[in-house]
């Protein structure tokens, strides 16, 4: 499974533009962390792109359905499958690898960054400032669906200070190139 195959699978199974955008944002944050640690960017990208690909069609079975599908129909690496299971805390899957911990850590935070961009008049993530993101993080009424406890837990599991984690994810999304299919 490479990035192009993961992207095609994500497009095939995810009709919603907003969920596609979320998975691309998670991919960007995963790549940033892979670069930071000198790890395999492609592996991290695939995990980011596929972590929610089954959510729209199988919300009550997510991510179990998706992992079973990937295991049966693709050559997705086992560490990616474990990371996908581990990103959903309710599965009880331990996050033993850095890949798993990273996916869990960036998933919710990318939603907050995207929400912060969407309330700007220009809707441009490149104009979101870290200070504004931190302020919105503290306001639990803003983007109430973002689980702040999981964001904090994710940073702790990575061993990264929360401010540094927020800055890395914000910069990753600001530096990401928009996909033509979503522009």
GROMACS .gro file of C-alpha atoms in nm:
model
  183
    1UNK     CA    1   0.000   0.000   0.000
    2UNK     CA    2   0.148   0.329  -0.105
    3UNK     CA    3   0.021   0.685  -0.077
    4UNK     CA    4  -0.143   0.688  -0.421
    5UNK     CA    5  -0.329   0.364  -0.350
    6UNK     CA    6  -0.439   0.492  -0.008
    7UNK     CA    7  -0.557   0.819  -0.161
    8UNK     CA    8  -0.760   0.635  -0.429
    9UNK     CA    9  -0.918   0.411  -0.165
   10UNK     CA   10  -1.002   0.710   0.051
   11UNK     CA   11  -1.171   0.886  -0.244
   12UNK     CA   12  -1.361   0.570  -0.337
   13UNK     CA   13  -1.503   0.514   0.011
   14UNK     CA   14  -1.546   0.872   0.133
   15UNK     CA   15  -1.797   1.091  -0.052
   16UNK     CA   16  -1.788   1.379   0.198
   17UNK     CA   17  -1.551   1.660   0.110
   18UNK     CA   18  -1.515   1.758   0.475
   19UNK     CA   19  -1.412   1.407   0.582
   20UNK     CA   20  -1.171   1.387   0.289
   21UNK     CA   21  -1.022   1.718   0.398
   22UNK     CA   22  -0.987   1.584   0.752
   23UNK     CA   23  -0.797   1.276   0.632
   24UNK     CA   24  -0.569   1.491   0.416
   25UNK     CA   25  -0.504   1.716   0.715
   26UNK     CA   26  -0.419   1.414   0.928
   27UNK     CA   27  -0.188   1.295   0.649
   28UNK     CA   28  -0.009   1.632   0.649
   29UNK     CA   29   0.037   1.624   1.027
   30UNK     CA   30   0.156   1.263   1.014
   31UNK     CA   31   0.413   1.351   0.747
   32UNK     CA   32   0.539   1.641   0.957
   33UNK     CA   33   0.594   1.412   1.254
   34UNK     CA   34   0.760   1.145   1.038
   35UNK     CA   35   1.004   1.409   0.907
   36UNK     CA   36   1.064   1.538   1.259
   37UNK     CA   37   1.160   1.191   1.381
   38UNK     CA   38   1.332   1.073   1.063
   39UNK     CA   39   1.071   0.801   1.010
   40UNK     CA   40   0.902   0.668   0.694
   41UNK     CA   41   0.680   0.949   0.560
   42UNK     CA   42   0.495   0.721   0.322
   43UNK     CA   43   0.395   0.484   0.603
   44UNK     CA   44   0.273   0.773   0.818
   45UNK     CA   45   0.088   0.925   0.520
   46UNK     CA   46  -0.095   0.600   0.448
   47UNK     CA   47  -0.210   0.576   0.811
   48UNK     CA   48  -0.336   0.934   0.800
   49UNK     CA   49  -0.523   0.888   0.474
   50UNK     CA   50  -0.691   0.563   0.571
   51UNK     CA   51  -0.773   0.610   0.939
   52UNK     CA   52  -1.135   0.721   0.876
   53UNK     CA   53  -1.200   0.592   0.523
   54UNK     CA   54  -1.479   0.361   0.648
   55UNK     CA   55  -1.647   0.611   0.879
   56UNK     CA   56  -1.925   0.737   0.649
   57UNK     CA   57  -2.041   0.397   0.527
   58UNK     CA   58  -1.989   0.210   0.856
   59UNK     CA   59  -2.000   0.460   1.145
   60UNK     CA   60  -2.112   0.201   1.402
   61UNK     CA   61  -1.840  -0.045   1.299
   62UNK     CA   62  -1.558   0.208   1.250
   63UNK     CA   63  -1.262   0.140   1.254
   64UNK     CA   64  -1.308  -0.238   1.290
   65UNK     CA   65  -1.481  -0.266   0.953
   66UNK     CA   66  -1.212  -0.063   0.780
   67UNK     CA   67  -0.925  -0.261   0.925
   68UNK     CA   68  -1.093  -0.591   0.829
   69UNK     CA   69  -1.145  -0.458   0.475
   70UNK     CA   70  -0.785  -0.340   0.446
   71UNK     CA   71  -0.654  -0.670   0.584
   72UNK     CA   72  -0.861  -0.872   0.334
   73UNK     CA   73  -0.831  -0.656   0.020
   74UNK     CA   74  -0.499  -0.473   0.043
   75UNK     CA   75  -0.139  -0.514   0.149
   76UNK     CA   76  -0.162  -0.245   0.416
   77UNK     CA   77   0.125  -0.293   0.663
   78UNK     CA   78   0.024  -0.438   1.002
   79UNK     CA   79   0.164  -0.134   1.185
   80UNK     CA   80  -0.077   0.089   0.991
   81UNK     CA   81  -0.368  -0.141   1.077
   82UNK     CA   82  -0.270  -0.127   1.444
   83UNK     CA   83  -0.246   0.253   1.430
   84UNK     CA   84  -0.592   0.278   1.272
   85UNK     CA   85  -0.739   0.061   1.546
   86UNK     CA   86  -0.554   0.254   1.815
   87UNK     CA   87  -0.668   0.597   1.697
   88UNK     CA   88  -1.017   0.512   1.824
   89UNK     CA   89  -0.973   0.500   2.201
   90UNK     CA   90  -1.295   0.302   2.247
   91UNK     CA   91  -1.144  -0.003   2.073
   92UNK     CA   92  -0.905  -0.053   2.363
   93UNK     CA   93  -0.622  -0.120   2.118
   94UNK     CA   94  -0.291  -0.030   2.281
   95UNK     CA   95  -0.085   0.233   2.104
   96UNK     CA   96   0.254   0.064   2.125
   97UNK     CA   97   0.430   0.220   1.826
   98UNK     CA   98   0.524   0.579   1.761
   99UNK     CA   99   0.308   0.558   1.446
  100UNK     CA  100   0.003   0.461   1.655
  101UNK     CA  101   0.065   0.730   1.914
  102UNK     CA  102   0.113   0.992   1.642
  103UNK     CA  103  -0.212   0.908   1.465
  104UNK     CA  104  -0.402   0.931   1.793
  105UNK     CA  105  -0.229   1.257   1.883
  106UNK     CA  106  -0.294   1.442   1.558
  107UNK     CA  107  -0.645   1.319   1.476
  108UNK     CA  108  -0.850   1.542   1.707
  109UNK     CA  109  -0.610   1.836   1.688
  110UNK     CA  110  -0.639   1.864   1.309
  111UNK     CA  111  -1.013   1.910   1.358
  112UNK     CA  112  -0.952   2.205   1.589
  113UNK     CA  113  -0.707   2.363   1.343
  114UNK     CA  114  -0.955   2.324   1.057
  115UNK     CA  115  -1.237   2.473   1.267
  116UNK     CA  116  -1.014   2.768   1.358
  117UNK     CA  117  -0.952   2.830   0.989
  118UNK     CA  118  -1.319   2.804   0.897
  119UNK     CA  119  -1.427   3.082   1.135
  120UNK     CA  120  -1.178   3.324   0.983
  121UNK     CA  121  -1.325   3.563   0.723
  122UNK     CA  122  -1.077   3.433   0.464
  123UNK     CA  123  -1.115   3.068   0.583
  124UNK     CA  124  -0.739   3.034   0.528
  125UNK     CA  125  -0.550   2.801   0.760
  126UNK     CA  126  -0.229   2.981   0.665
  127UNK     CA  127  -0.357   3.285   0.856
  128UNK     CA  128  -0.432   3.098   1.181
  129UNK     CA  129  -0.189   3.195   1.454
  130UNK     CA  130  -0.073   2.963   1.729
  131UNK     CA  131  -0.192   3.207   1.997
  132UNK     CA  132  -0.542   3.202   1.845
  133UNK     CA  133  -0.541   2.823   1.825
  134UNK     CA  134  -0.438   2.795   2.191
  135UNK     CA  135  -0.715   3.035   2.292
  136UNK     CA  136  -0.973   2.835   2.096
  137UNK     CA  137  -0.842   2.513   2.251
  138UNK     CA  138  -0.921   2.649   2.598
  139UNK     CA  139  -1.274   2.749   2.491
  140UNK     CA  140  -1.451   2.414   2.503
  141UNK     CA  141  -1.760   2.563   2.341
  142UNK     CA  142  -1.558   2.625   2.025
  143UNK     CA  143  -1.550   2.313   1.804
  144UNK     CA  144  -1.715   2.126   2.090
  145UNK     CA  145  -1.679   1.794   1.906
  146UNK     CA  146  -1.300   1.810   1.942
  147UNK     CA  147  -1.202   1.600   2.240
  148UNK     CA  148  -0.951   1.821   2.424
  149UNK     CA  149  -0.870   1.545   2.671
  150UNK     CA  150  -0.759   1.322   2.382
  151UNK     CA  151  -0.550   1.605   2.236
  152UNK     CA  152  -0.371   1.644   2.569
  153UNK     CA  153  -0.339   1.268   2.614
  154UNK     CA  154  -0.196   1.236   2.263
  155UNK     CA  155   0.072   1.496   2.329
  156UNK     CA  156   0.162   1.321   2.655
  157UNK     CA  157   0.184   0.982   2.481
  158UNK     CA  158   0.419   1.136   2.223
  159UNK     CA  159   0.626   1.296   2.497
  160UNK     CA  160   0.583   1.636   2.331
  161UNK     CA  161   0.476   1.953   2.516
  162UNK     CA  162   0.122   2.051   2.415
  163UNK     CA  163   0.228   2.391   2.274
  164UNK     CA  164   0.496   2.228   2.058
  165UNK     CA  165   0.249   1.964   1.941
  166UNK     CA  166  -0.008   2.229   1.849
  167UNK     CA  167   0.252   2.433   1.663
  168UNK     CA  168   0.382   2.133   1.465
  169UNK     CA  169   0.031   2.030   1.357
  170UNK     CA  170  -0.068   2.388   1.272
  171UNK     CA  171   0.247   2.438   1.061
  172UNK     CA  172   0.193   2.106   0.885
  173UNK     CA  173  -0.156   2.209   0.776
  174UNK     CA  174  -0.035   2.554   0.674
  175UNK     CA  175   0.238   2.402   0.459
  176UNK     CA  176   0.018   2.135   0.297
  177UNK     CA  177  -0.063   2.166  -0.071
  178UNK     CA  178  -0.439   2.150  -0.140
  179UNK     CA  179  -0.547   1.843  -0.336
  180UNK     CA  180  -0.701   1.926  -0.677
  181UNK     CA  181  -0.998   1.697  -0.607
  182UNK     CA  182  -1.088   1.906  -0.304
  183UNK     CA  183  -1.003   2.257  -0.420
   0.00000   0.00000   0.00000
